[in-house]
Short mmCIF file of C-alpha atoms in Angstrom, two decimals:
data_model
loop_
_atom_site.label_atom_id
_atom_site.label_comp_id
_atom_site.label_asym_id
_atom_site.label_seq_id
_atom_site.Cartn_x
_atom_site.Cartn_y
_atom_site.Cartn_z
CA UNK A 1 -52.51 -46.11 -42.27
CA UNK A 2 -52.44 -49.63 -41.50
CA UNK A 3 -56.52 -49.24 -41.86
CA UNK A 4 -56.35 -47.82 -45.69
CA UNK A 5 -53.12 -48.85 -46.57
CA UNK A 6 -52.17 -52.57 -46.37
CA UNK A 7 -55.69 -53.65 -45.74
CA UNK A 8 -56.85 -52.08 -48.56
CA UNK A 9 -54.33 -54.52 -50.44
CA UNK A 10 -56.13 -57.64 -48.66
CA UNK A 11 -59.29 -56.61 -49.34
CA UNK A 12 -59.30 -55.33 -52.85
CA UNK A 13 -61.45 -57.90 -53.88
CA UNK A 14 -64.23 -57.02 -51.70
CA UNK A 15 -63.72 -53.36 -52.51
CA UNK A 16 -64.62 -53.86 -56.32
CA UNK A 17 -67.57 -55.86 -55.37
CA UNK A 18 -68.87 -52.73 -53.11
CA UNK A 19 -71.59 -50.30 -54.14
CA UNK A 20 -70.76 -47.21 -54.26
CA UNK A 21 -70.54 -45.27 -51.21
CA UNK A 22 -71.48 -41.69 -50.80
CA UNK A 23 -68.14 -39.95 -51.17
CA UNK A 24 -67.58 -37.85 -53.90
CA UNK A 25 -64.80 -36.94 -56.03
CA UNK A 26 -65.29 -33.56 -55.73
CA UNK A 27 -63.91 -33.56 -52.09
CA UNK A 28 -60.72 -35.76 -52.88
CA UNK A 29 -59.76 -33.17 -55.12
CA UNK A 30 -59.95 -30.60 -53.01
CA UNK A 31 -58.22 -32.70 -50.10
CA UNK A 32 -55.30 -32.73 -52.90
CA UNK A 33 -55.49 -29.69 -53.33
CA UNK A 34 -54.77 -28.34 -49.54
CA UNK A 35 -52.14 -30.98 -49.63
CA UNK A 36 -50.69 -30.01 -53.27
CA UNK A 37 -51.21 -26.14 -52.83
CA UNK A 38 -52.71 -26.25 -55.98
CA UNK A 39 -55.86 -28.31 -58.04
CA UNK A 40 -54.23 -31.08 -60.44
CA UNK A 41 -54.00 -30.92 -63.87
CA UNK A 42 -54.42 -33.75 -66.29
CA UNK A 43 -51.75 -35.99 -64.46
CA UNK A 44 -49.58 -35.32 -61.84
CA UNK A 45 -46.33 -36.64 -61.00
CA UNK A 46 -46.20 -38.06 -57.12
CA UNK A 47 -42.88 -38.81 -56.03
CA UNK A 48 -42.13 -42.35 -54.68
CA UNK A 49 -42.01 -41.26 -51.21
CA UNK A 50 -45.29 -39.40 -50.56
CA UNK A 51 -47.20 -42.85 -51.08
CA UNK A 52 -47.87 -42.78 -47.48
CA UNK A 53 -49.29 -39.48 -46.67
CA UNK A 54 -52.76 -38.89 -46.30
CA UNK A 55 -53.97 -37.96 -49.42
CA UNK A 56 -53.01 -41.21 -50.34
CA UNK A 57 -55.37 -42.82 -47.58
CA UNK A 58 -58.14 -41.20 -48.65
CA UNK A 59 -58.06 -42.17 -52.17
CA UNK A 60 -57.47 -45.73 -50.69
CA UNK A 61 -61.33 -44.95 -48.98
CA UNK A 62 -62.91 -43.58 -52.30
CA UNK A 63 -61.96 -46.73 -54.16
CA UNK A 64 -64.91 -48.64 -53.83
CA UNK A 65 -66.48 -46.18 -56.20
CA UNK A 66 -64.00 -45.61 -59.21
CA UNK A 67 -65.99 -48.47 -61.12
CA UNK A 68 -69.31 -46.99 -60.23
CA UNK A 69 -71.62 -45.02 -62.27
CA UNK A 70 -72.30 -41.58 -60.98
CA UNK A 71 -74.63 -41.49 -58.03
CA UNK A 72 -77.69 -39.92 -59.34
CA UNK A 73 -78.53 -42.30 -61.85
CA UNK A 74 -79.99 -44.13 -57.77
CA UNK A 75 -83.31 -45.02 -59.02
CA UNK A 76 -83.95 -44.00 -62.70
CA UNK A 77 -86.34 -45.90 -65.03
CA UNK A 78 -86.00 -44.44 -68.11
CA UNK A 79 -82.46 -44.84 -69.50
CA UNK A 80 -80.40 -41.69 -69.75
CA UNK A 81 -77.07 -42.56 -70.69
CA UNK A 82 -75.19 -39.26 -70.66
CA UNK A 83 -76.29 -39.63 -66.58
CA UNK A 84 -73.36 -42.14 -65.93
CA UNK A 85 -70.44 -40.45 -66.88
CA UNK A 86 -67.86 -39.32 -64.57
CA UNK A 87 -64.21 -38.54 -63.85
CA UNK A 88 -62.09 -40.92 -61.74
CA UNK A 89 -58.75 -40.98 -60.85
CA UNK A 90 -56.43 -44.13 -62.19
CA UNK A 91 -52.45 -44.67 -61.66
CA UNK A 92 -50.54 -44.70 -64.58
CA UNK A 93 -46.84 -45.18 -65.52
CA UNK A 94 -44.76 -43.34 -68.40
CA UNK A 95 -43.12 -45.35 -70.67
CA UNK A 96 -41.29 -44.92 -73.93
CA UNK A 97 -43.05 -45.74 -76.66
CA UNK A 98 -41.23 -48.81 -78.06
CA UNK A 99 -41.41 -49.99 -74.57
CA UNK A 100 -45.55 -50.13 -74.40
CA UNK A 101 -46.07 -53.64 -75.63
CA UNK A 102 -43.81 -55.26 -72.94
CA UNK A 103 -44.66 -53.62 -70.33
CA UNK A 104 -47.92 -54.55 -70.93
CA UNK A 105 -47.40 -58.49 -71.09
CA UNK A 106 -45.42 -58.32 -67.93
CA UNK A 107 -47.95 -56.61 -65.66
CA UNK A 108 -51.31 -57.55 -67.80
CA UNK A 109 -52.50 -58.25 -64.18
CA UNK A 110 -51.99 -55.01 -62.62
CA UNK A 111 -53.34 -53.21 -66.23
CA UNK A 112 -56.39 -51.18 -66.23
CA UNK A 113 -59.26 -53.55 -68.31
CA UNK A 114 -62.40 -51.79 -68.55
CA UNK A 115 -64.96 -52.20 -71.45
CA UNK A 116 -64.48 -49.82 -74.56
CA UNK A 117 -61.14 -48.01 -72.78
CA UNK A 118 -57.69 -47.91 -74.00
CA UNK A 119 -54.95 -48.99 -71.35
CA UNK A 120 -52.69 -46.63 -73.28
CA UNK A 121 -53.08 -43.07 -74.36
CA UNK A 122 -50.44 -40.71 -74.89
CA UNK A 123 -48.72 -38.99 -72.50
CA UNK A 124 -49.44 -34.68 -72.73
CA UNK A 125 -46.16 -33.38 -71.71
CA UNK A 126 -44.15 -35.85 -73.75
CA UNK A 127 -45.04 -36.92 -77.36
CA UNK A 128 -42.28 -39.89 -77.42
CA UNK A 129 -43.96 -41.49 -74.40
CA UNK A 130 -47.18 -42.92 -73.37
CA UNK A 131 -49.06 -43.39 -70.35
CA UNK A 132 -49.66 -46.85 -69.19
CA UNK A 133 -53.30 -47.11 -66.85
CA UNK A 134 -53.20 -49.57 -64.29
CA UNK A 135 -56.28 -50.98 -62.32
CA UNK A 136 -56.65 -48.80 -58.93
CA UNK A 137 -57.96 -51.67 -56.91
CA UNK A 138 -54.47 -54.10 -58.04
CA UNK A 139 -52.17 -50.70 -56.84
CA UNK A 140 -54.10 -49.64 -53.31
CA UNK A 141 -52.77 -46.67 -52.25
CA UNK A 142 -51.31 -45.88 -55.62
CA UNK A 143 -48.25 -47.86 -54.20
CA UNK A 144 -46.53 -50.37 -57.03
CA UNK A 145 -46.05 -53.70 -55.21
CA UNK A 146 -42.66 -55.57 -55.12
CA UNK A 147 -43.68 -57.77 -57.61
CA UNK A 148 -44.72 -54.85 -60.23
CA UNK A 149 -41.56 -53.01 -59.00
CA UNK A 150 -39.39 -55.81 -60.14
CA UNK A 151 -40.75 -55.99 -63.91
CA UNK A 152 -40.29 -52.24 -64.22
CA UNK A 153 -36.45 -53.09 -63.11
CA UNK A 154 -35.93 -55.84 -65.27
CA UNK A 155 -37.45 -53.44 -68.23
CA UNK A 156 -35.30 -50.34 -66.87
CA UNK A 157 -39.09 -48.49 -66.66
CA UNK A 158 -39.42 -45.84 -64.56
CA UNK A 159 -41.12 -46.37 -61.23
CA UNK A 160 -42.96 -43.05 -60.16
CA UNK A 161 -46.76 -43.51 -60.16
CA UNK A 162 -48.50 -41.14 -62.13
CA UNK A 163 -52.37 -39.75 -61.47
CA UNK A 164 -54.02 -39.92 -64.33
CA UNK A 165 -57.95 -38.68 -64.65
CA UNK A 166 -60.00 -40.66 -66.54
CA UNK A 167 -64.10 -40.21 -67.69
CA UNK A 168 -66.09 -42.98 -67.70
CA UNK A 169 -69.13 -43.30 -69.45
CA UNK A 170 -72.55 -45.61 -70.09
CA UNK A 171 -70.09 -47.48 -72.43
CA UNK A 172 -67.24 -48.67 -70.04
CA UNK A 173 -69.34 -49.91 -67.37
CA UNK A 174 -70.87 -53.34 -66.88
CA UNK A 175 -74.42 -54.44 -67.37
CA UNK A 176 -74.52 -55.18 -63.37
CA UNK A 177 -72.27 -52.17 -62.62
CA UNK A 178 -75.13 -49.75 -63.96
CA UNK A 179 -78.00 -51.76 -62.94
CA UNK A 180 -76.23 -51.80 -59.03
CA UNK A 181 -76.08 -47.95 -59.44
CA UNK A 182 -79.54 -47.78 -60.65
CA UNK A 183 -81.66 -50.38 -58.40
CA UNK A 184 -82.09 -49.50 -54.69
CA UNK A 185 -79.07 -49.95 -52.47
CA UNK A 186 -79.97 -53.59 -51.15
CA UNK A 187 -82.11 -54.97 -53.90
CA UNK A 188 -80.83 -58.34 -56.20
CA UNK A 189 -79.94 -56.97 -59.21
CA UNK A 190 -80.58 -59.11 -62.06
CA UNK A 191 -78.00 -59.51 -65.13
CA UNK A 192 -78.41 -62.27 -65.87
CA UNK A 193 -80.44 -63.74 -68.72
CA UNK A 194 -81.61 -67.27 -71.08
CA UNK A 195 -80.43 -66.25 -74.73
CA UNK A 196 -82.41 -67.46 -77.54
CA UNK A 197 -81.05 -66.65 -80.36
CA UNK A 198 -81.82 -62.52 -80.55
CA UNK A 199 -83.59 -62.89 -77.94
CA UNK A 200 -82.81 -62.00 -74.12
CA UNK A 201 -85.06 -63.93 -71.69
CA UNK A 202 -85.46 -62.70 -68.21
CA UNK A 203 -87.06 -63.58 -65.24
CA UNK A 204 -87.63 -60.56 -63.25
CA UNK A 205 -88.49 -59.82 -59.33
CA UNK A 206 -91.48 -57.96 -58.14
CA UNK A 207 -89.00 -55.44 -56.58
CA UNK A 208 -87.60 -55.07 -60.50
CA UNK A 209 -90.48 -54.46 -62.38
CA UNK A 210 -90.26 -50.75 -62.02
CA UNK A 211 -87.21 -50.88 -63.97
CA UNK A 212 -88.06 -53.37 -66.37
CA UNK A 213 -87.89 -51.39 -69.21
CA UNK A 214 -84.10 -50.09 -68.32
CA UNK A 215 -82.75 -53.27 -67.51
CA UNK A 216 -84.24 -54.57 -70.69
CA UNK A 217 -82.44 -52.04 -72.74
CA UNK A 218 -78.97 -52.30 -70.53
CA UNK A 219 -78.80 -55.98 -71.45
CA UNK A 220 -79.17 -55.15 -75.30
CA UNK A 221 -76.73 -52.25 -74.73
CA UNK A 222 -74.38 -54.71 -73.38
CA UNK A 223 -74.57 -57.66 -75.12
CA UNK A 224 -73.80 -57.97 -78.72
CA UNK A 225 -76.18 -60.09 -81.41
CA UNK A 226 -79.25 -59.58 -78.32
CA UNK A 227 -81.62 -56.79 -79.96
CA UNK A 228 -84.50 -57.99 -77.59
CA UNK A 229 -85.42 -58.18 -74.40
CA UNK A 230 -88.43 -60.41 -72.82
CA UNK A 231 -89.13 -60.79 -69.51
CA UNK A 232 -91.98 -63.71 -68.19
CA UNK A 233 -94.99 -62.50 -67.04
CA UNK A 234 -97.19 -65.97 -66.35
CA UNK A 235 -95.68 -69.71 -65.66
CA UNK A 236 -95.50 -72.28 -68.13
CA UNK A 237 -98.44 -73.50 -69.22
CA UNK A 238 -98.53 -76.87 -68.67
CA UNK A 239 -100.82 -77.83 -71.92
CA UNK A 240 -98.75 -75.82 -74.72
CA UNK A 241 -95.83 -75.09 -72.77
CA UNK A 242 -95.39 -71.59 -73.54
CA UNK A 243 -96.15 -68.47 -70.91
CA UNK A 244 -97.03 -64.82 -71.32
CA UNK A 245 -94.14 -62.47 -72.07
CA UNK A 246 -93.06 -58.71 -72.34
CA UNK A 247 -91.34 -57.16 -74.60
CA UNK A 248 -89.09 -54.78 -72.22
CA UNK A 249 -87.19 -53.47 -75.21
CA UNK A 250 -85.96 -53.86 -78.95
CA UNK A 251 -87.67 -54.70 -81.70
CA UNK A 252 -90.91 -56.85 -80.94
CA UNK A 253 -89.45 -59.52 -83.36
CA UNK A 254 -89.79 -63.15 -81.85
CA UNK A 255 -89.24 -65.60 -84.48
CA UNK A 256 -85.86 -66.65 -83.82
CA UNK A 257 -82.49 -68.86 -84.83
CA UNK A 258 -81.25 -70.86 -82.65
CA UNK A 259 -78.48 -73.72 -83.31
CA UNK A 260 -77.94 -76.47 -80.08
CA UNK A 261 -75.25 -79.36 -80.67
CA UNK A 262 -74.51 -78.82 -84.29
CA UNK A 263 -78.23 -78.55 -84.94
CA UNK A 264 -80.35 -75.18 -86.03
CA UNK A 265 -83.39 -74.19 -85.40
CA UNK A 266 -86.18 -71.69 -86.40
CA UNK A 267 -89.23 -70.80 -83.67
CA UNK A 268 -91.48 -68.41 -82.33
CA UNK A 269 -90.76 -67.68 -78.95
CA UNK A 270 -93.84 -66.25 -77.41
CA UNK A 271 -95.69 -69.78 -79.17
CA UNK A 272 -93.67 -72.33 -78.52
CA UNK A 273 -91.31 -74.08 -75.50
CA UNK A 274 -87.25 -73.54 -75.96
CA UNK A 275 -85.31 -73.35 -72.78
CA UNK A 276 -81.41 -73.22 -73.56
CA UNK A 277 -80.42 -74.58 -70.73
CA UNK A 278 -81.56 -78.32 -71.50
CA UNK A 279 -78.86 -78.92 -74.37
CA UNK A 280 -76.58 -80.99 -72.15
CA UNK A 281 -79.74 -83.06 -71.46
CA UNK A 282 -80.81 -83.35 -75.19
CA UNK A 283 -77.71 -84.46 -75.99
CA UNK A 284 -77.16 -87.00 -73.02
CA UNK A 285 -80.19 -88.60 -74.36
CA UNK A 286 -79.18 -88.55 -77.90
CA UNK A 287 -75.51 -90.36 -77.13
CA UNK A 288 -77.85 -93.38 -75.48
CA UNK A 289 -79.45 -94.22 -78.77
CA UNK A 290 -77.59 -96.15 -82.04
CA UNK A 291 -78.10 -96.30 -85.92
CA UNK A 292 -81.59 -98.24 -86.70
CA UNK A 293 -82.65 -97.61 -82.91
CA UNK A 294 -86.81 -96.19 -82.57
CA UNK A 295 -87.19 -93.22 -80.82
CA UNK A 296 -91.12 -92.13 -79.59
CA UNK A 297 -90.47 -88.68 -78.36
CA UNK A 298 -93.92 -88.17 -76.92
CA UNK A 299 -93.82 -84.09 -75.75
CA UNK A 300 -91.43 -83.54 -78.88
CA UNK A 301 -91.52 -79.49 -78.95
CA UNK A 302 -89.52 -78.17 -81.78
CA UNK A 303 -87.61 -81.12 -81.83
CA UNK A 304 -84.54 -81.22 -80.17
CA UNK A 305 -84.69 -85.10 -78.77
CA UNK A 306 -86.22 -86.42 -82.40
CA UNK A 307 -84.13 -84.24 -85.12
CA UNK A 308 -80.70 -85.29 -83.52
CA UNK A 309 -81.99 -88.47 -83.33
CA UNK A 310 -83.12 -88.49 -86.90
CA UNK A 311 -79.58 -87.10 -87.79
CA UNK A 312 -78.25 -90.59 -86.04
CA UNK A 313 -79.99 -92.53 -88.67
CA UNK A 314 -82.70 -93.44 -86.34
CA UNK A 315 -86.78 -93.48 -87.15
CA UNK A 316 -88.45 -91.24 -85.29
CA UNK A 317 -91.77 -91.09 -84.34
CA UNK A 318 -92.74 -87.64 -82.51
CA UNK A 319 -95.46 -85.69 -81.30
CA UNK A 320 -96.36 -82.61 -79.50
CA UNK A 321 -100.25 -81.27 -78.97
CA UNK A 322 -99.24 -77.69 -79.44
CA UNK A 323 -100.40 -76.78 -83.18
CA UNK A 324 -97.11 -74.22 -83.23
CA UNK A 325 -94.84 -76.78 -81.85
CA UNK A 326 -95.76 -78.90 -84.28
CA UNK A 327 -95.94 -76.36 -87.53
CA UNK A 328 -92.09 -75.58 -86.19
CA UNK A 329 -91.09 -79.26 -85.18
CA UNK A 330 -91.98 -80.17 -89.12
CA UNK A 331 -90.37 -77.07 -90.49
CA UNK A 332 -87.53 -77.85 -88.29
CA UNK A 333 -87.39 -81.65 -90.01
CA UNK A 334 -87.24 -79.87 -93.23
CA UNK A 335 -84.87 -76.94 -92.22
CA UNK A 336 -82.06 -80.07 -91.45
CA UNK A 337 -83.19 -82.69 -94.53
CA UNK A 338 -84.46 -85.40 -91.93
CA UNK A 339 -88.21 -85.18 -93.10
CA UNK A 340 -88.60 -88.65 -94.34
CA UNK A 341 -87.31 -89.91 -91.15
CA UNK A 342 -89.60 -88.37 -88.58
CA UNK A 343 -92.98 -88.91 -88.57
CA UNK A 344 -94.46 -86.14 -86.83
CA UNK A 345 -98.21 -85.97 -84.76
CA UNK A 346 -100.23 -83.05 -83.24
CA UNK A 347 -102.03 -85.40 -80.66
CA UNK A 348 -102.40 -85.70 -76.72
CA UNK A 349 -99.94 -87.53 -75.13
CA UNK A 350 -101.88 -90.21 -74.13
CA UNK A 351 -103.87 -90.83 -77.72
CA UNK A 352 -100.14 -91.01 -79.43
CA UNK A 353 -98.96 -93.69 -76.69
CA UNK A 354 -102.15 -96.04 -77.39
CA UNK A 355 -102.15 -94.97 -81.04
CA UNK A 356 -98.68 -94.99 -82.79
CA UNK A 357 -96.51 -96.18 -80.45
CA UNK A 358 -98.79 -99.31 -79.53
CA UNK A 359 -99.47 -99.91 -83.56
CA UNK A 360 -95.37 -99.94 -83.85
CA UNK A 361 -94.97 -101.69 -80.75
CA UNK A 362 -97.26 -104.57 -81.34
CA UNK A 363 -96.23 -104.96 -85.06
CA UNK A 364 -92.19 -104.53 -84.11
CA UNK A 365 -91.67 -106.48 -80.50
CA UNK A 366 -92.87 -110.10 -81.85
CA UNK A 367 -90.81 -110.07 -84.71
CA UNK A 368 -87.71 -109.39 -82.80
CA UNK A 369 -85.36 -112.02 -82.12
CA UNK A 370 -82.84 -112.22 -79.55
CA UNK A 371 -79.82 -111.50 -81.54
CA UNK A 372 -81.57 -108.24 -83.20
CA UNK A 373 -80.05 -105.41 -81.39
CA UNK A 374 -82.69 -102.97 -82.39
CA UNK A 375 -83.82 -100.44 -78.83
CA UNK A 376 -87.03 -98.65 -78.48
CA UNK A 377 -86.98 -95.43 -76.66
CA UNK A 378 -89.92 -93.39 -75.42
CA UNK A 379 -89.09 -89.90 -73.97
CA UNK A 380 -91.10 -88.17 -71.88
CA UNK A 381 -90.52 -84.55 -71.62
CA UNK A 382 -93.01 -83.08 -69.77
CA UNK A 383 -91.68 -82.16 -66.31
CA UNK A 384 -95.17 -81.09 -64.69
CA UNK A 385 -97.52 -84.21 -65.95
CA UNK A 386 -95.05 -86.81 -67.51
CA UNK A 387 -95.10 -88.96 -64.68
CA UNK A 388 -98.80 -88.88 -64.80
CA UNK A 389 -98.96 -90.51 -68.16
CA UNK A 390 -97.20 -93.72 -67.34
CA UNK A 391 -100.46 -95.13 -66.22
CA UNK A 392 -100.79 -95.73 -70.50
CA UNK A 393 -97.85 -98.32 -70.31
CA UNK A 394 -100.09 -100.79 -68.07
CA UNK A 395 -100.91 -103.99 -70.39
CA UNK A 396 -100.62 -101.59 -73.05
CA UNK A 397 -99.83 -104.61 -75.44
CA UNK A 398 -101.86 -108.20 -75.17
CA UNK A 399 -100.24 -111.10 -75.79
CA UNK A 400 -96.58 -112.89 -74.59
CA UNK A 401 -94.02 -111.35 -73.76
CA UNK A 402 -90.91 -110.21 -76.24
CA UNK A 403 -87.65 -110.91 -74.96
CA UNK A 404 -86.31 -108.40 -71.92
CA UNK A 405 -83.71 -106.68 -74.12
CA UNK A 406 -86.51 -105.50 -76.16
CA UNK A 407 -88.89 -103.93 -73.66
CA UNK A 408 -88.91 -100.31 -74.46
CA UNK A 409 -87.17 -98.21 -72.08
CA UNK A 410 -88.70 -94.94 -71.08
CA UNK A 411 -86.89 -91.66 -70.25
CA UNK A 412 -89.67 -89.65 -68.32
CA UNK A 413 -89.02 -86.25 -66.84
CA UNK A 414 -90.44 -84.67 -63.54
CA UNK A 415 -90.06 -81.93 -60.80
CA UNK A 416 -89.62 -82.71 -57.42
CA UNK A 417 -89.22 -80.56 -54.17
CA UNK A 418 -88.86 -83.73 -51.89
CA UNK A 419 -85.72 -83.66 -49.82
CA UNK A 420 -84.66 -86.95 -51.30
CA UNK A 421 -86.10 -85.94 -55.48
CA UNK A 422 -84.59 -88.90 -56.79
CA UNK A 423 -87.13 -91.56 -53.92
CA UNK A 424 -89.80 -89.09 -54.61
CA UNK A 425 -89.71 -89.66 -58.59
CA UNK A 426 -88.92 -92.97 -58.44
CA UNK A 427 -92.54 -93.63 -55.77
CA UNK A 428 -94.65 -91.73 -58.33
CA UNK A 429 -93.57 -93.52 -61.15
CA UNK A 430 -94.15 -96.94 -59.31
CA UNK A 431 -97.27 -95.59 -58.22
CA UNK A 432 -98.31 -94.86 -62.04
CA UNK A 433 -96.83 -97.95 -63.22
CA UNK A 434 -98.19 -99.93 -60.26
CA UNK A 435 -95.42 -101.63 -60.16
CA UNK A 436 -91.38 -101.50 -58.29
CA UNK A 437 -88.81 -100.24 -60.13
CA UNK A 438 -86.29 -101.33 -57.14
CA UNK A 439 -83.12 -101.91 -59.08
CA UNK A 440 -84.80 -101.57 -62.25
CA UNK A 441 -84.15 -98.12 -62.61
CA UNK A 442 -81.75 -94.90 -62.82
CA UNK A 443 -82.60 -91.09 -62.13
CA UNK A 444 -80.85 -88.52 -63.42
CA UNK A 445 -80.25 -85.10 -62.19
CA UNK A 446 -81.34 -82.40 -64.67
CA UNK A 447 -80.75 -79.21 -63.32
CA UNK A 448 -82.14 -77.14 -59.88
CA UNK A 449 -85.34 -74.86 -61.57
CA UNK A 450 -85.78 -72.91 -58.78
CA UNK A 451 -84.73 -73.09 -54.60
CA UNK A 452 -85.96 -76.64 -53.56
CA UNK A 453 -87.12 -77.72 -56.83
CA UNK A 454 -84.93 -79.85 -58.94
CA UNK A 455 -85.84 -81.75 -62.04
CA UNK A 456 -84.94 -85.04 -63.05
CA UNK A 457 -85.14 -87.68 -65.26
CA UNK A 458 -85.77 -91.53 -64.26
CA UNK A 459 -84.92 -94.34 -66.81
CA UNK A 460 -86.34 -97.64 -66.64
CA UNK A 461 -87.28 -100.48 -69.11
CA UNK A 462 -91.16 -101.28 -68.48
CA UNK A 463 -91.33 -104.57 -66.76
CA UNK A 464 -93.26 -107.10 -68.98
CA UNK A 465 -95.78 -107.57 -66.12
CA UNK A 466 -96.96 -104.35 -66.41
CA UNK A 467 -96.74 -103.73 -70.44
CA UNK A 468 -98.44 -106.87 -71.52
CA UNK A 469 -101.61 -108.41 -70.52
CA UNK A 470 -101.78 -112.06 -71.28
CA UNK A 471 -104.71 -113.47 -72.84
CA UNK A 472 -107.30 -115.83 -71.22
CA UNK A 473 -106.67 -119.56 -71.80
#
């Protein structure tokens, strides 16, 4: 008793977290039914004091499966929704009808929330009352706690427990609920997803790609506005920065909205770079720069460094060697009215660092005077090869040096799976630069990609010694 009763209690939370276990319904009922002396109807009525026989005990032992899809949907690929369904039993409470709404704001806890069912229906043997569903893992045992016992005395409700059966279908169980039942007992199961405007992007296992194409359709299923599913099939490629992708399921549609701090967006998926997850960055990066400030933005993408930017009254020179990222980063400069402010390239990184940015550069810096407040920014969002690039910045510019408040200051992006990422960027920029950044500099941590891999982003103004070369006397 103690085992199935006030454990049970303890360790509800563990018990909805369980996958299902192999006994069946089937055999509780018929348990009841030796008990009962006969097979129960719609509801039946259990009287307060027969919470502790052990009937009770072993409905205590079946819990771990009333929010699991039927067994035999173990291993299925091709979705078959009508395979979930199945009847559970929930505890209920009658209640008067005018009393519904309260009792339901004092035990909203205890209240049976599942996806697409009702917590009230009505009750069959009584037309003036209803039956109130409570959660079977937040009443073990079918046994109302002190605390639920008290509301129902303070709203003069009555206290027996009610059995109540209940089907469940496809519809009222989670995306990782179904995709638990489904994938073998053991496996990660994968719910998880990037959202891109109608677009679901997932990154899916070797163990999951035999049931791709149902997982792909259980996160449309489950997830309103998504009515496709891709999963990556290649890594990034480091030139373009797009990858090979499936369509799992949906329509094959990949031209997309997206809108990312009060900014939209229009791209094609499968030809161009978007990851989600980097708005926090694109916005850090936007806060550092002020009205009149230049902004290079030399991997621009779409645009998500240089439109904001653009939108902060800054000029904006970008550039990005993918032809589509570029058709899209220009649309995109349309799509928000900032045209005239961003000049955009389709060039290699390395040609638009000794092209534009050293023409603007070596026109700008000379003329600036200390009080001019004007900042140049160069961002360098290219995790793989940024770092790589720096090696342009050496005596890019001949001549003497502007003041230090001028010197352009570069945000440059990289991966690292060093145990110390932010001494490993820091090295390989100094090693690019050929020069130390020792209290020059500030790295940023981006976000973890993957186990032992973290990206980052290291700030630094380029020391004058390495950005100009002074000429010969």
């Amino acid at each position: 008793l103690w085992r199935f009763g006030y454990s049970a209690r303890l360790l509800k939370t563990n018990h909805f977290r369980t996958a299902a276990s192999n006994t069946s319904f089937p055999a509780v009922w018929m348990l009841l039914a030796q008990y009962s002396g006969r097979i129960p109807g719609p509801f039946v009525v259990v009287k307060k004091n027969t919470f502790s026989t052990m009937p009770e005990t072993v409905e205590d032992k079946a819990d771990p499966e009333l929010y699991s899809p039927h067994p035999g949907v173990r291993g299925m690929t091709v979705l078959n929704r009508e395979a979930f369904k199945r009847t559970v039993v929930v505890p209920a409470l009658k209640v008067k009808k005018e009393m519904v709404n309260s009792l339901l704001k004092s035990l909203k806890p205890s209240v049976l929330q599942r996806p697409g069912l009702k917590r009230v229906v009505e009750d069959p043997e009584d037309e003036d009352k209803r039956l109130v569903l409570l959660d079977p893992h937040k009443i073990p045992g079918f046994s109302l706690g002190e605390s639920e016992q008290q509301v129902l005395k303070e709203l003069r409700v009555d206290p027996e427990v009610s059995r109540y059966k209940l089907e469940l279908t496809y519809e009222n169980f989670r995306s990782e609920e179904i995709l638990r039942a489904v994938l073998p007992e053991g496996q990660d199961v994968t719910s998880g997803f990037s959202r891109v405007g109608h677009i679901a992007h997932l990154n899916l296992r070797d163990h999951q790609l035999p049931y791709r194409h149902l997982i792909g359709q259980v996160i449309i299923d489950k997830n309103p506005g998504i009515t496709c599913a891709v999963n990556k099939t290649s890594i990034i490629d480091s030139t373009y920065r797009n990858f090979e992708m499936e369509v799992l399921a949906g329509e094959s549609n990949l031209v997309t909205k997206v809108k990312e701090n009060n900014t939209a967006y229009e791209l094609d998926f499968s030809k161009v770079y978007w990851n989600p997850r980097l708005s926090t960055e694109h916005s850090r990066i936007v806060e550092l720069l002020k009205p009149g400030d230049v902004l290079f933005d030399v991997f621009a993408g779409i645009g998500p460094f240089a439109i904001p930017a653009a939108k902060k009254k800054c000029r904006v020179f970008a550039n990005d060697l993918n032809p589509e990222s570029y058709n899209w980063l220009l649309h995109n400069c349309r799509l928000n009215k900032v045209d005239t402010k961003v000049r955009a390239f389709n060039m290699d990184g390395r040609e638009f660092l000794r092209g534009p940015v050293w023409e603007e550069l070596s026109k700008e810096l000379p003329l600036m005077k200390e009080e001019q407040k004007t900042a140049f920014h160069v961002v360098m969002n290219l995790p793989a090869l940024a770092v790589e690039f720096l090696d342009v910045f050496r005596h890019l510019l001949v001549g003497e040096p502007c003041s230090a408040a001028a010197l352009p200051t570069v945000h440059c992006y990289g991966f690292s799976k060093h145990e110390d990422p932010a001494k490993d960027i820091q090295e390989r920029a100094e090693a690019s630069l050929g020069a130390s950044l020792d209290g020059r500099c500030s790295t940023y941590l981006v976000r973890n990609v993957a186990p032992n891999k973290e990206m980052l982003c290291i700030s630094f103004q380029v020391p004058a010694d390495v950005l100009y070369k002074r000429p010969c006397p």
